[in-house]
Amino acid sequence: MTSHMTRRYPIVRHRELWPSLPWRALRRRPPVAGADQILVYRTGRDAYTAGLSDTTLAARASAVSVVDLSRDVGLVLAWSLAARDSALDFPVRVTYRCTVVDPVAVVRARGTEAVSDTRRFLARDGRPSALDRACAPGDERDLHEALTTLVTARLARGSVPGVRVLADVEVGPADLHATEA
């Protein structure tokens, strides 16, 4: 099942915790993890996952994050690329499927753009203008291979820490009515 990245991802909520005081009433209660989520506690520079029964870790924590563990959370990018020597356009769709594989690494990288705004990070390269007018109508396979190579190389250069990101590229036949989505 693929859900879409319409909410905060992969960190759903983050809360800095008040220092432990003898007056427990002053300490804010940490968030609770829902289905397909996990709590990751920070104690200084270290981060740990723990079950709800580990109250000593929660009591020492300086911060807690709720990390989404849903499988194949999707982000879809769509646009069109102009065909060579033609007024036709190829409709292109790239679907990123994200799954958290290391929630501790996600929390450690919380301040990076890749984690704090995963949607924008994956969409930042967007439409590859270098492939505009690169293929003639009927060369969908060549355009598909070129786009797959670009997307795969980008994911190899830098991805979201602690998150496995897979990409599927679809290229439709050149059409006069292809529009950017």
PDB file of C-alpha atoms in Angstrom:
ATOM      1  CA  MET A   1       0.000   0.000   0.000  1.00  0.00           C
ATOM      2  CA  THR A   2       1.428   3.360  -0.994  1.00  0.00           C
ATOM      3  CA  SER A   3       0.409   6.474   0.850  1.00  0.00           C
ATOM      4  CA  HIS A   4       1.392   9.888  -0.441  1.00  0.00           C
ATOM      5  CA  MET A   5       3.702  12.375   1.203  1.00  0.00           C
ATOM      6  CA  THR A   6       1.059  14.933   2.156  1.00  0.00           C
ATOM      7  CA  ARG A   7       2.120  15.367   5.755  1.00  0.00           C
ATOM      8  CA  ARG A   8       5.432  15.782   7.524  1.00  0.00           C
ATOM      9  CA  TYR A   9       7.758  12.923   6.639  1.00  0.00           C
ATOM     10  CA  PRO A  10       9.755  11.054   7.936  1.00  0.00           C
ATOM     11  CA  ILE A  11       9.597  12.879  11.284  1.00  0.00           C
ATOM     12  CA  VAL A  12       5.919  13.347  12.055  1.00  0.00           C
ATOM     13  CA  ARG A  13       6.387  15.239  15.338  1.00  0.00           C
ATOM     14  CA  HIS A  14       9.347  16.457  17.370  1.00  0.00           C
ATOM     15  CA  ARG A  15       9.348  17.852  20.860  1.00  0.00           C
ATOM     16  CA  GLU A  16      12.133  19.243  23.004  1.00  0.00           C
ATOM     17  CA  LEU A  17      11.568  18.066  26.570  1.00  0.00           C
ATOM     18  CA  TRP A  18      12.015  20.134  29.679  1.00  0.00           C
ATOM     19  CA  PRO A  19      14.887  19.131  31.922  1.00  0.00           C
ATOM     20  CA  SER A  20      13.975  16.624  34.589  1.00  0.00           C
ATOM     21  CA  LEU A  21      12.810  18.428  37.678  1.00  0.00           C
ATOM     22  CA  PRO A  22      11.547  17.092  40.965  1.00  0.00           C
ATOM     23  CA  TRP A  23       8.175  18.548  40.030  1.00  0.00           C
ATOM     24  CA  ARG A  24       6.943  16.097  37.410  1.00  0.00           C
ATOM     25  CA  ALA A  25       4.007  18.372  36.626  1.00  0.00           C
ATOM     26  CA  LEU A  26       6.318  20.853  34.887  1.00  0.00           C
ATOM     27  CA  ARG A  27       7.673  18.239  32.463  1.00  0.00           C
ATOM     28  CA  ARG A  28       5.667  18.076  29.254  1.00  0.00           C
ATOM     29  CA  ARG A  29       4.423  14.663  28.269  1.00  0.00           C
ATOM     30  CA  PRO A  30       6.130  13.265  25.172  1.00  0.00           C
ATOM     31  CA  PRO A  31       4.104  12.451  22.077  1.00  0.00           C
ATOM     32  CA  VAL A  32       2.711   8.969  21.596  1.00  0.00           C
ATOM     33  CA  ALA A  33       3.566   6.870  18.548  1.00  0.00           C
ATOM     34  CA  GLY A  34       0.625   5.725  16.454  1.00  0.00           C
ATOM     35  CA  ALA A  35       0.349   2.803  14.077  1.00  0.00           C
ATOM     36  CA  ASP A  36       3.435   2.483  11.827  1.00  0.00           C
ATOM     37  CA  GLN A  37       5.337   5.000  13.960  1.00  0.00           C
ATOM     38  CA  ILE A  38       8.149   4.779  16.517  1.00  0.00           C
ATOM     39  CA  LEU A  39       9.456   7.073  19.250  1.00  0.00           C
ATOM     40  CA  VAL A  40      13.126   8.040  19.028  1.00  0.00           C
ATOM     41  CA  TYR A  41      14.594   9.694  22.119  1.00  0.00           C
ATOM     42  CA  ARG A  42      17.617  11.999  22.183  1.00  0.00           C
ATOM     43  CA  THR A  43      19.853  12.168  25.218  1.00  0.00           C
ATOM     44  CA  GLY A  44      22.533  14.703  24.423  1.00  0.00           C
ATOM     45  CA  ARG A  45      24.103  13.669  21.120  1.00  0.00           C
ATOM     46  CA  ASP A  46      22.831  10.089  21.211  1.00  0.00           C
ATOM     47  CA  ALA A  47      19.506   8.830  19.898  1.00  0.00           C
ATOM     48  CA  TYR A  48      17.691   5.641  20.905  1.00  0.00           C
ATOM     49  CA  THR A  49      14.500   3.825  20.082  1.00  0.00           C
ATOM     50  CA  ALA A  50      12.609   2.403  23.008  1.00  0.00           C
ATOM     51  CA  GLY A  51       9.340   0.772  23.815  1.00  0.00           C
ATOM     52  CA  LEU A  52       6.768   2.535  25.926  1.00  0.00           C
ATOM     53  CA  SER A  53       7.923   0.504  28.960  1.00  0.00           C
ATOM     54  CA  ASP A  54      11.398   2.093  29.061  1.00  0.00           C
ATOM     55  CA  THR A  55      10.547   4.944  31.426  1.00  0.00           C
ATOM     56  CA  THR A  56      14.176   5.551  32.507  1.00  0.00           C
ATOM     57  CA  LEU A  57      15.196   6.416  28.949  1.00  0.00           C
ATOM     58  CA  ALA A  58      12.181   8.678  28.526  1.00  0.00           C
ATOM     59  CA  ALA A  59      12.977  10.394  31.855  1.00  0.00           C
ATOM     60  CA  ARG A  60      16.582  11.160  30.780  1.00  0.00           C
ATOM     61  CA  ALA A  61      15.670  12.282  27.252  1.00  0.00           C
ATOM     62  CA  SER A  62      16.129  15.867  26.152  1.00  0.00           C
ATOM     63  CA  ALA A  63      13.971  15.435  23.043  1.00  0.00           C
ATOM     64  CA  VAL A  64      11.662  12.930  21.420  1.00  0.00           C
ATOM     65  CA  SER A  65      10.650  12.467  17.792  1.00  0.00           C
ATOM     66  CA  VAL A  66       7.882  10.412  16.237  1.00  0.00           C
ATOM     67  CA  VAL A  67       9.184   8.745  13.071  1.00  0.00           C
ATOM     68  CA  ASP A  68       6.897   7.357  10.371  1.00  0.00           C
ATOM     69  CA  LEU A  69       7.711   3.711   9.567  1.00  0.00           C
ATOM     70  CA  SER A  70       5.077   3.316   6.817  1.00  0.00           C
ATOM     71  CA  ARG A  71       6.291   1.386   3.810  1.00  0.00           C
ATOM     72  CA  ASP A  72       6.503   2.936   0.349  1.00  0.00           C
ATOM     73  CA  VAL A  73       5.391   6.461   1.194  1.00  0.00           C
ATOM     74  CA  GLY A  74       5.083   8.044  -2.232  1.00  0.00           C
ATOM     75  CA  LEU A  75       5.964  11.313  -3.863  1.00  0.00           C
ATOM     76  CA  VAL A  76       4.892  11.739  -7.480  1.00  0.00           C
ATOM     77  CA  LEU A  77       6.455  14.312  -9.802  1.00  0.00           C
ATOM     78  CA  ALA A  78       5.005  14.840 -13.267  1.00  0.00           C
ATOM     79  CA  TRP A  79       5.884  17.113 -16.155  1.00  0.00           C
ATOM     80  CA  SER A  80       6.376  17.014 -19.925  1.00  0.00           C
ATOM     81  CA  LEU A  81       9.506  17.107 -22.061  1.00  0.00           C
ATOM     82  CA  ALA A  82       9.481  18.407 -25.617  1.00  0.00           C
ATOM     83  CA  ALA A  83      10.217  15.948 -28.411  1.00  0.00           C
ATOM     84  CA  ARG A  84      13.015  16.700 -30.894  1.00  0.00           C
ATOM     85  CA  ASP A  85      11.993  18.429 -34.149  1.00  0.00           C
ATOM     86  CA  SER A  86       8.321  18.302 -33.221  1.00  0.00           C
ATOM     87  CA  ALA A  87       5.541  20.147 -31.425  1.00  0.00           C
ATOM     88  CA  LEU A  88       4.849  17.014 -29.411  1.00  0.00           C
ATOM     89  CA  ASP A  89       5.636  16.468 -25.733  1.00  0.00           C
ATOM     90  CA  PHE A  90       6.454  13.329 -23.752  1.00  0.00           C
ATOM     91  CA  PRO A  91       4.478  13.032 -20.507  1.00  0.00           C
ATOM     92  CA  VAL A  92       6.869  12.022 -17.714  1.00  0.00           C
ATOM     93  CA  ARG A  93       6.086  10.760 -14.229  1.00  0.00           C
ATOM     94  CA  VAL A  94       8.627   9.921 -11.514  1.00  0.00           C
ATOM     95  CA  THR A  95       7.341   8.153  -8.400  1.00  0.00           C
ATOM     96  CA  TYR A  96       9.622   8.075  -5.356  1.00  0.00           C
ATOM     97  CA  ARG A  97       8.807   5.366  -2.791  1.00  0.00           C
ATOM     98  CA  CYS A  98      10.288   5.995   0.650  1.00  0.00           C
ATOM     99  CA  THR A  99      10.610   3.620   3.618  1.00  0.00           C
ATOM    100  CA  VAL A 100      12.423   4.411   6.874  1.00  0.00           C
ATOM    101  CA  VAL A 101      15.039   1.717   7.510  1.00  0.00           C
ATOM    102  CA  ASP A 102      16.944   3.431  10.343  1.00  0.00           C
ATOM    103  CA  PRO A 103      14.831   5.765  12.512  1.00  0.00           C
ATOM    104  CA  VAL A 104      17.850   6.711  14.652  1.00  0.00           C
ATOM    105  CA  ALA A 105      19.736   7.963  11.567  1.00  0.00           C
ATOM    106  CA  VAL A 106      16.645   9.953  10.585  1.00  0.00           C
ATOM    107  CA  VAL A 107      16.560  11.714  13.967  1.00  0.00           C
ATOM    108  CA  ARG A 108      20.309  12.358  13.939  1.00  0.00           C
ATOM    109  CA  ALA A 109      19.907  14.061  10.530  1.00  0.00           C
ATOM    110  CA  ARG A 110      16.801  16.004  11.626  1.00  0.00           C
ATOM    111  CA  GLY A 111      18.320  19.421  10.834  1.00  0.00           C
ATOM    112  CA  THR A 112      19.240  18.565   7.238  1.00  0.00           C
ATOM    113  CA  GLU A 113      17.014  19.559   4.323  1.00  0.00           C
ATOM    114  CA  ALA A 114      16.689  15.905   3.299  1.00  0.00           C
ATOM    115  CA  VAL A 115      14.907  15.064   6.560  1.00  0.00           C
ATOM    116  CA  SER A 116      13.280  18.376   7.494  1.00  0.00           C
ATOM    117  CA  ASP A 117      11.628  18.765   4.071  1.00  0.00           C
ATOM    118  CA  THR A 118      11.849  15.430   2.263  1.00  0.00           C
ATOM    119  CA  ARG A 119       9.246  16.408  -0.344  1.00  0.00           C
ATOM    120  CA  ARG A 120      11.207  19.491  -1.418  1.00  0.00           C
ATOM    121  CA  PHE A 121      14.529  17.620  -1.257  1.00  0.00           C
ATOM    122  CA  LEU A 122      13.359  14.899  -3.648  1.00  0.00           C
ATOM    123  CA  ALA A 123      11.570  17.359  -5.948  1.00  0.00           C
ATOM    124  CA  ARG A 124      14.369  19.931  -6.114  1.00  0.00           C
ATOM    125  CA  ASP A 125      15.967  18.684  -9.343  1.00  0.00           C
ATOM    126  CA  GLY A 126      12.538  18.367 -10.907  1.00  0.00           C
ATOM    127  CA  ARG A 127      12.231  18.635 -14.641  1.00  0.00           C
ATOM    128  CA  PRO A 128      15.569  17.796 -16.349  1.00  0.00           C
ATOM    129  CA  SER A 129      15.700  20.516 -18.997  1.00  0.00           C
ATOM    130  CA  ALA A 130      18.834  18.903 -20.502  1.00  0.00           C
ATOM    131  CA  LEU A 131      16.564  16.171 -21.882  1.00  0.00           C
ATOM    132  CA  ASP A 132      14.201  18.634 -23.573  1.00  0.00           C
ATOM    133  CA  ARG A 133      14.240  17.930 -27.324  1.00  0.00           C
ATOM    134  CA  ALA A 134      16.711  15.059 -26.769  1.00  0.00           C
ATOM    135  CA  CYS A 135      14.498  12.311 -28.241  1.00  0.00           C
ATOM    136  CA  ALA A 136      12.296  12.129 -31.314  1.00  0.00           C
ATOM    137  CA  PRO A 137       8.647  11.020 -31.105  1.00  0.00           C
ATOM    138  CA  GLY A 138       8.587   7.244 -30.775  1.00  0.00           C
ATOM    139  CA  ASP A 139      11.810   7.145 -28.722  1.00  0.00           C
ATOM    140  CA  GLU A 140      10.073   6.749 -25.365  1.00  0.00           C
ATOM    141  CA  ARG A 141      12.392   3.880 -24.435  1.00  0.00           C
ATOM    142  CA  ASP A 142      15.521   6.021 -24.937  1.00  0.00           C
ATOM    143  CA  LEU A 143      14.050   8.869 -22.886  1.00  0.00           C
ATOM    144  CA  HIS A 144      13.004   6.402 -20.180  1.00  0.00           C
ATOM    145  CA  GLU A 145      16.570   5.034 -19.972  1.00  0.00           C
ATOM    146  CA  ALA A 146      18.090   8.527 -19.842  1.00  0.00           C
ATOM    147  CA  LEU A 147      15.690   9.648 -17.089  1.00  0.00           C
ATOM    148  CA  THR A 148      16.201   6.452 -15.091  1.00  0.00           C
ATOM    149  CA  THR A 149      19.974   6.987 -15.266  1.00  0.00           C
ATOM    150  CA  LEU A 150      19.623  10.597 -14.065  1.00  0.00           C
ATOM    151  CA  VAL A 151      17.285   9.726 -11.201  1.00  0.00           C
ATOM    152  CA  THR A 152      19.368   6.726 -10.105  1.00  0.00           C
ATOM    153  CA  ALA A 153      22.588   8.752 -10.180  1.00  0.00           C
ATOM    154  CA  ARG A 154      20.978  11.509  -8.119  1.00  0.00           C
ATOM    155  CA  LEU A 155      19.773   9.030  -5.502  1.00  0.00           C
ATOM    156  CA  ALA A 156      23.278   7.500  -5.365  1.00  0.00           C
ATOM    157  CA  ARG A 157      24.860  10.948  -4.811  1.00  0.00           C
ATOM    158  CA  GLY A 158      22.703  11.827  -1.879  1.00  0.00           C
ATOM    159  CA  SER A 159      19.514  10.558  -0.432  1.00  0.00           C
ATOM    160  CA  VAL A 160      17.549  10.890   2.768  1.00  0.00           C
ATOM    161  CA  PRO A 161      19.564   9.573   5.759  1.00  0.00           C
ATOM    162  CA  GLY A 162      17.951   6.469   7.244  1.00  0.00           C
ATOM    163  CA  VAL A 163      15.393   6.214   4.442  1.00  0.00           C
ATOM    164  CA  ARG A 164      15.445   3.811   1.491  1.00  0.00           C
ATOM    165  CA  VAL A 165      14.297   5.718  -1.579  1.00  0.00           C
ATOM    166  CA  LEU A 166      13.351   3.891  -4.763  1.00  0.00           C
ATOM    167  CA  ALA A 167      12.221   5.591  -7.946  1.00  0.00           C
ATOM    168  CA  ASP A 168      10.002   4.466 -10.799  1.00  0.00           C
ATOM    169  CA  VAL A 169      10.139   6.424 -14.061  1.00  0.00           C
ATOM    170  CA  GLU A 170       7.300   6.374 -16.583  1.00  0.00           C
ATOM    171  CA  VAL A 171       7.442   8.005 -20.019  1.00  0.00           C
ATOM    172  CA  GLY A 172       4.361   8.096 -22.201  1.00  0.00           C
ATOM    173  CA  PRO A 173       4.232   8.396 -25.986  1.00  0.00           C
ATOM    174  CA  ALA A 174       4.767  11.863 -27.407  1.00  0.00           C
ATOM    175  CA  ASP A 175       1.466  13.678 -27.659  1.00  0.00           C
ATOM    176  CA  LEU A 176       0.294  17.092 -28.756  1.00  0.00           C
ATOM    177  CA  HIS A 177      -1.760  17.423 -25.598  1.00  0.00           C
ATOM    178  CA  ALA A 178       0.835  16.486 -22.961  1.00  0.00           C
ATOM    179  CA  THR A 179       0.791  19.091 -20.226  1.00  0.00           C
ATOM    180  CA  GLU A 180       2.874  19.702 -17.162  1.00  0.00           C
ATOM    181  CA  ALA A 181       1.216  18.504 -13.994  1.00  0.00           C
TER     182      ALA A 181
END
